PDB file of C-alpha atoms in Angstrom:
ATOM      1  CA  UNK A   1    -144.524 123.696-129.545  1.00 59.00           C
ATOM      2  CA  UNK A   2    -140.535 123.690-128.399  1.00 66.00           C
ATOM      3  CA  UNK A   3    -138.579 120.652-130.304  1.00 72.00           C
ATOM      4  CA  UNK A   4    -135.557 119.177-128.347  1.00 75.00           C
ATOM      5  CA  UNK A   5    -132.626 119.275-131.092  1.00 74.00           C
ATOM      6  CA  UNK A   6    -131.732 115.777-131.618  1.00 78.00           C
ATOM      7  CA  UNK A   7    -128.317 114.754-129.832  1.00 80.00           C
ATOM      8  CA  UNK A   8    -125.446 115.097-132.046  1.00 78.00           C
ATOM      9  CA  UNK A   9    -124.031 112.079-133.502  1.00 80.00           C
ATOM     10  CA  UNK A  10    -122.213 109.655-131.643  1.00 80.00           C
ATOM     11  CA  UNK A  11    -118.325 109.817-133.322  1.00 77.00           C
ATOM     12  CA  UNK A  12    -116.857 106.310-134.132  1.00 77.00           C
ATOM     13  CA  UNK A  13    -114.398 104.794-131.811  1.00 74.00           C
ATOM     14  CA  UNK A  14    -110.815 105.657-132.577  1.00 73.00           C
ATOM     15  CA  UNK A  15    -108.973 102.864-133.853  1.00 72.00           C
ATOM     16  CA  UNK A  16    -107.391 100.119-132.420  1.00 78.00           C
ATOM     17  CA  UNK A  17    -103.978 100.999-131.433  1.00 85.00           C
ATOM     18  CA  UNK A  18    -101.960  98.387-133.206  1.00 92.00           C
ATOM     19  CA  UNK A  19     -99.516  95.766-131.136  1.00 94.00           C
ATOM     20  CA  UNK A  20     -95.968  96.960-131.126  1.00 97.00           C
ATOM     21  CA  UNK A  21     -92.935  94.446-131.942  1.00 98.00           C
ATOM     22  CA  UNK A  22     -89.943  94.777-133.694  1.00 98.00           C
ATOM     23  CA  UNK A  23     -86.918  91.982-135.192  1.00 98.00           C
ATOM     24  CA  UNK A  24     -84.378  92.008-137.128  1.00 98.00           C
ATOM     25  CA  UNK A  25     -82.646  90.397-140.453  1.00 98.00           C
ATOM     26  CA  UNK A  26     -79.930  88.993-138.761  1.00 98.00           C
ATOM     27  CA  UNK A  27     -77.317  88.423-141.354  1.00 98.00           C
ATOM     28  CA  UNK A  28     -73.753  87.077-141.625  1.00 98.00           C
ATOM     29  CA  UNK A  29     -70.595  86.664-144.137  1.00 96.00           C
ATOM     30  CA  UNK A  30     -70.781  83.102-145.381  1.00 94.00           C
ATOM     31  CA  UNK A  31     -68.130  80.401-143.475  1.00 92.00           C
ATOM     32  CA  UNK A  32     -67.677  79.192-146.904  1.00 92.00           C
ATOM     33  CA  UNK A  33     -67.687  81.959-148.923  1.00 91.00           C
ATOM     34  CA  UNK A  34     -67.210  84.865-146.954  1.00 90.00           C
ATOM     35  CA  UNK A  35     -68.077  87.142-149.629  1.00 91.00           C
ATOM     36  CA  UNK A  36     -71.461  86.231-149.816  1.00 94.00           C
ATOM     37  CA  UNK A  37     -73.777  86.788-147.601  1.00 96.00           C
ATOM     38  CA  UNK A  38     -76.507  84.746-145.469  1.00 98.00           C
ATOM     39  CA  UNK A  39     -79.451  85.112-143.448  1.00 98.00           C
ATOM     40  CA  UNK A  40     -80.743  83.476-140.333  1.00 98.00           C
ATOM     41  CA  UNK A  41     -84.516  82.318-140.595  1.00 98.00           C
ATOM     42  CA  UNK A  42     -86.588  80.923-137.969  1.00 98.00           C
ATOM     43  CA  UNK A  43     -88.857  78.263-137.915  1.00 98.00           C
ATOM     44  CA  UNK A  44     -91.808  78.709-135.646  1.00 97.00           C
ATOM     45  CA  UNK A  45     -93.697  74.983-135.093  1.00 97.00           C
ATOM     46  CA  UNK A  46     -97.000  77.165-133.792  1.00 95.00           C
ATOM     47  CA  UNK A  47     -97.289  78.257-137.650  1.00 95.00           C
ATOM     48  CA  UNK A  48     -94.996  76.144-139.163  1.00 97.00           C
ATOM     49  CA  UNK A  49     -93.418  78.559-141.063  1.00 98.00           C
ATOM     50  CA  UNK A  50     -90.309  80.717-141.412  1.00 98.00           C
ATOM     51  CA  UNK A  51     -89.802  84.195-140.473  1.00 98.00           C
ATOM     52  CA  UNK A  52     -87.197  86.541-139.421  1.00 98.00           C
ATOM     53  CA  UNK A  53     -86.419  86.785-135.872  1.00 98.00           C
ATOM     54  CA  UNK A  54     -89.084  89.086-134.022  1.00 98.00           C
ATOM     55  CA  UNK A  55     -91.482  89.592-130.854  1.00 97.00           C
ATOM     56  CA  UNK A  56     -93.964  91.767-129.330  1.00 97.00           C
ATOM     57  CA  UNK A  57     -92.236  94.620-126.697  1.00 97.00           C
ATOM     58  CA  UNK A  58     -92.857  94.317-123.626  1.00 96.00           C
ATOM     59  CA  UNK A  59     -94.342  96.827-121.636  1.00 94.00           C
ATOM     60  CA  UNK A  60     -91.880  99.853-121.428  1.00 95.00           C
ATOM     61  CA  UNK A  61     -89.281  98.816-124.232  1.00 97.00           C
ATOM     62  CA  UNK A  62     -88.058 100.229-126.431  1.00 98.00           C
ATOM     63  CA  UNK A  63     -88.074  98.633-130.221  1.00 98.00           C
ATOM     64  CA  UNK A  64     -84.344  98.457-130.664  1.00 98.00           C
ATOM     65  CA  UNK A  65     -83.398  96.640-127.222  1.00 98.00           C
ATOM     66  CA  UNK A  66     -87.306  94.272-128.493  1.00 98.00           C
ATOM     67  CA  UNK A  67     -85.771  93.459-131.430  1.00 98.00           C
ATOM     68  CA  UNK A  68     -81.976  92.540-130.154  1.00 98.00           C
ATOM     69  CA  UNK A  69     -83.439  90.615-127.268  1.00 98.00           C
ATOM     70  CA  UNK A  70     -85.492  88.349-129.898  1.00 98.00           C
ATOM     71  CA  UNK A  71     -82.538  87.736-131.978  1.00 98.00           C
ATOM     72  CA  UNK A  72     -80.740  86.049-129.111  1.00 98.00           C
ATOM     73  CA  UNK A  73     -84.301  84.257-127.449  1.00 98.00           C
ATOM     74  CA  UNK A  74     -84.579  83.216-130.938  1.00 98.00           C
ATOM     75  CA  UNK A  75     -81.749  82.151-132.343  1.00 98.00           C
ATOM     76  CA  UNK A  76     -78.848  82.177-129.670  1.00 98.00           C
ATOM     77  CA  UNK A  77     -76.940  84.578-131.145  1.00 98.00           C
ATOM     78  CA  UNK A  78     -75.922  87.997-129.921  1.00 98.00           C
ATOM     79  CA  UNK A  79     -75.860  90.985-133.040  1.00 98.00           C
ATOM     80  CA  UNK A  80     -74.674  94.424-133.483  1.00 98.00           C
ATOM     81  CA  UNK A  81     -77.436  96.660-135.196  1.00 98.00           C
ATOM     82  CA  UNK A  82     -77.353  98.563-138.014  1.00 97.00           C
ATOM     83  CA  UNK A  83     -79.683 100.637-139.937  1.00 97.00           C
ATOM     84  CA  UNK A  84     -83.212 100.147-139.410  1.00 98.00           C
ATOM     85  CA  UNK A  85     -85.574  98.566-142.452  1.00 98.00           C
ATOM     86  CA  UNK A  86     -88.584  98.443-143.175  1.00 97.00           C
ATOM     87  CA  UNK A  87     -91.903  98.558-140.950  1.00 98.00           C
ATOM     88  CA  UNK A  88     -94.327  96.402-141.459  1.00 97.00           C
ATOM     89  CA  UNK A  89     -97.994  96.805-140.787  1.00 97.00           C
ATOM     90  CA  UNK A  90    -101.152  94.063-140.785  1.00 95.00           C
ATOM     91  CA  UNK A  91    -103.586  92.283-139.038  1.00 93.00           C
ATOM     92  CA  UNK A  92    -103.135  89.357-137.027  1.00 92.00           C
ATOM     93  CA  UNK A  93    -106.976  87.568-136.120  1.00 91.00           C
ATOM     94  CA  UNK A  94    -108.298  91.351-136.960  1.00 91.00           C
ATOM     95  CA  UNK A  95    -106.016  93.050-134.800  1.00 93.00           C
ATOM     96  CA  UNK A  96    -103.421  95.792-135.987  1.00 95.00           C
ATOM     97  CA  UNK A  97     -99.897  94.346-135.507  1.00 97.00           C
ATOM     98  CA  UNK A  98     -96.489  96.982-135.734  1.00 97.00           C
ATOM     99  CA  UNK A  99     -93.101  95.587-136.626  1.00 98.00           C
ATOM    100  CA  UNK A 100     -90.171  97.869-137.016  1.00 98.00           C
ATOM    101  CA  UNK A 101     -87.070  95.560-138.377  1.00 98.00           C
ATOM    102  CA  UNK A 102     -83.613  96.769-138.206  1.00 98.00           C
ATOM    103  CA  UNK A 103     -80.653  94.678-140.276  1.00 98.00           C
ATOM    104  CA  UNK A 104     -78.154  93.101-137.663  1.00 98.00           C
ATOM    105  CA  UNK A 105     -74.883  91.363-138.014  1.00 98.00           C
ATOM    106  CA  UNK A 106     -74.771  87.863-136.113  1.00 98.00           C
ATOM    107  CA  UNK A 107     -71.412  87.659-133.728  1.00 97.00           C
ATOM    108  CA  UNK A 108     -71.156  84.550-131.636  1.00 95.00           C
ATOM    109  CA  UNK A 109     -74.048  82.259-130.646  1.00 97.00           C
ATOM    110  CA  UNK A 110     -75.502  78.883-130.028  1.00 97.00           C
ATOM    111  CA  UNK A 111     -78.848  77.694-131.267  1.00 98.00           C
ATOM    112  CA  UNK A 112     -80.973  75.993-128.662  1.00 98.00           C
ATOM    113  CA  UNK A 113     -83.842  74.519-130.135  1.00 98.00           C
ATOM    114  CA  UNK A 114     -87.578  75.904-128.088  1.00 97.00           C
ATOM    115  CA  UNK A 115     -91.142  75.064-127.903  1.00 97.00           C
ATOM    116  CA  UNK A 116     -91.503  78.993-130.073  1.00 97.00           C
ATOM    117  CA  UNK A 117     -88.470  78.083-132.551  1.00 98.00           C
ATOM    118  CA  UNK A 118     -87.747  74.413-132.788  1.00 98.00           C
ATOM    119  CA  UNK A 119     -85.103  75.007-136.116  1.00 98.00           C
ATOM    120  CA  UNK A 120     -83.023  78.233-137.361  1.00 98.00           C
ATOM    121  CA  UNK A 121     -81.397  77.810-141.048  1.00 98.00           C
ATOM    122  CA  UNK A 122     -78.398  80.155-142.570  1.00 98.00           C
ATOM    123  CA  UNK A 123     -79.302  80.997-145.927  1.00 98.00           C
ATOM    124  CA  UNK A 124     -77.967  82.497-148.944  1.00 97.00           C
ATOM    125  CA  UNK A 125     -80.357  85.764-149.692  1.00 97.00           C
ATOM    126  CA  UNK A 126     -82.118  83.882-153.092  1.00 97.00           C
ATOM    127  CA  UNK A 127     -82.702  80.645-150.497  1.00 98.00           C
ATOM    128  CA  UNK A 128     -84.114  82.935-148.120  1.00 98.00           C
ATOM    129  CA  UNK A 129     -85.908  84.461-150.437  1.00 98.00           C
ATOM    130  CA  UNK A 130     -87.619  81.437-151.491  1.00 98.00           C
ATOM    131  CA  UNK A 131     -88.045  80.058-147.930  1.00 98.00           C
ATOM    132  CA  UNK A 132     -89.485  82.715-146.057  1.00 98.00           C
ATOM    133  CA  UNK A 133     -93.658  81.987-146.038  1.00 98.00           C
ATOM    134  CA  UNK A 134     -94.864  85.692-146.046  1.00 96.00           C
ATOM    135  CA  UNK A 135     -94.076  87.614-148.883  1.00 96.00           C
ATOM    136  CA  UNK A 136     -93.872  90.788-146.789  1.00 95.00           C
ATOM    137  CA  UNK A 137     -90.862  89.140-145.393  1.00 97.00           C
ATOM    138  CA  UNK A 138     -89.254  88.769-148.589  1.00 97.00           C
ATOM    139  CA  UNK A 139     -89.114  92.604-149.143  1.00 97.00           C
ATOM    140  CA  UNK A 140     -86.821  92.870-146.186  1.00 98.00           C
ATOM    141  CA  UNK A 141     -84.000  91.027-148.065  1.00 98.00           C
ATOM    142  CA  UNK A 142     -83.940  94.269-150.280  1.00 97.00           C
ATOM    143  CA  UNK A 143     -84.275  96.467-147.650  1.00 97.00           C
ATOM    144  CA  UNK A 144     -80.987  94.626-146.398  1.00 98.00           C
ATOM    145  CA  UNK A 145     -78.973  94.826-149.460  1.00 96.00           C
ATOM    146  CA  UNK A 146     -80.007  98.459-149.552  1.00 95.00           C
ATOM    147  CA  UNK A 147     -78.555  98.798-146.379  1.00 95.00           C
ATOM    148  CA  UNK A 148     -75.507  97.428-146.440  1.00 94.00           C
ATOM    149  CA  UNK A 149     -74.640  98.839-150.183  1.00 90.00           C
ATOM    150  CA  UNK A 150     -75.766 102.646-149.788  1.00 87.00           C
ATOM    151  CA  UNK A 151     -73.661 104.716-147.787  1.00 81.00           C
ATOM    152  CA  UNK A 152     -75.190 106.702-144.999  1.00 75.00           C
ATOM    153  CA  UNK A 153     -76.212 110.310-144.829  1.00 71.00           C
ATOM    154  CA  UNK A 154     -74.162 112.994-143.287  1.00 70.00           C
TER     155      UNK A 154
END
């Protein structure tokens, strides 16, 4: 009596790739007090909460252009980039979601509110700190100081 060898196992699926966007802490010398430093949060009415500037790519971009083009669909303001932060990695309705952040200094711009962000606010870093909804967000206020304080390698 011949036995057929049962099929091997199936192997799982390979996992979801996760959505790609990318923002930026876009950040600023106080009008005030131009040795401190502020941050520009957004307010998103969809969530009702506040976030840094950021946005899926679209297909074929890059994450450096995805996250410059945010900052100024976002918040009206064009930036020069600096070093990148932080990436940040969770699920959104059980869906992987990517976001690589880079710190940015805010040049000129006008705010125009839109249906996606109806309000931006300029923040001192322990404001932000305190306004931002997701904790995850928080961390990038380190990452910034980090950034700006620790000189770059060779």
């Amino acid at each position: 009596m011949t036995t057929t060898p049962p099929d091997p196992p199936t192997p799982p699926p390979p996992p979801p790739v996760p959505l790609q966007a990318a923002g930026c802490v876009l950040w600023r010398h106080s009008p005030r007090h131009p040795a401190e430093l502020e941050v520009c949060l957004v307010h998103r009415p969809k969530y009702d909460d506040w976030s840094h500037p950021k946005g899926k790519l679209k297909p074929e971009e890059e994450h450096l252009p995805a996250a410059l083009r945010e900052v100024v669909e976002e918040t009206g303001y064009d930036a020069t980039p600096g070093r990148e932060l932080a990436t940040h990695h969770y699920l959104v309705d059980g869906h992987p979601k990517e976001v690589r952040y880079w710190a940015a200094e805010a040049r000129t711009g006008t705010f125009t509110p839109t249906d996606e962000v109806d309000r931006i606010l300029w923040l001192p870093l322990d404001e932000a700190r305190t306004r931002l909804t997701q904790p995850r967000d928080r961390t990038l206020l380190d990452d910034l100081l980090t950034s700006l304080t620790t000189p770059e390698p060779p």
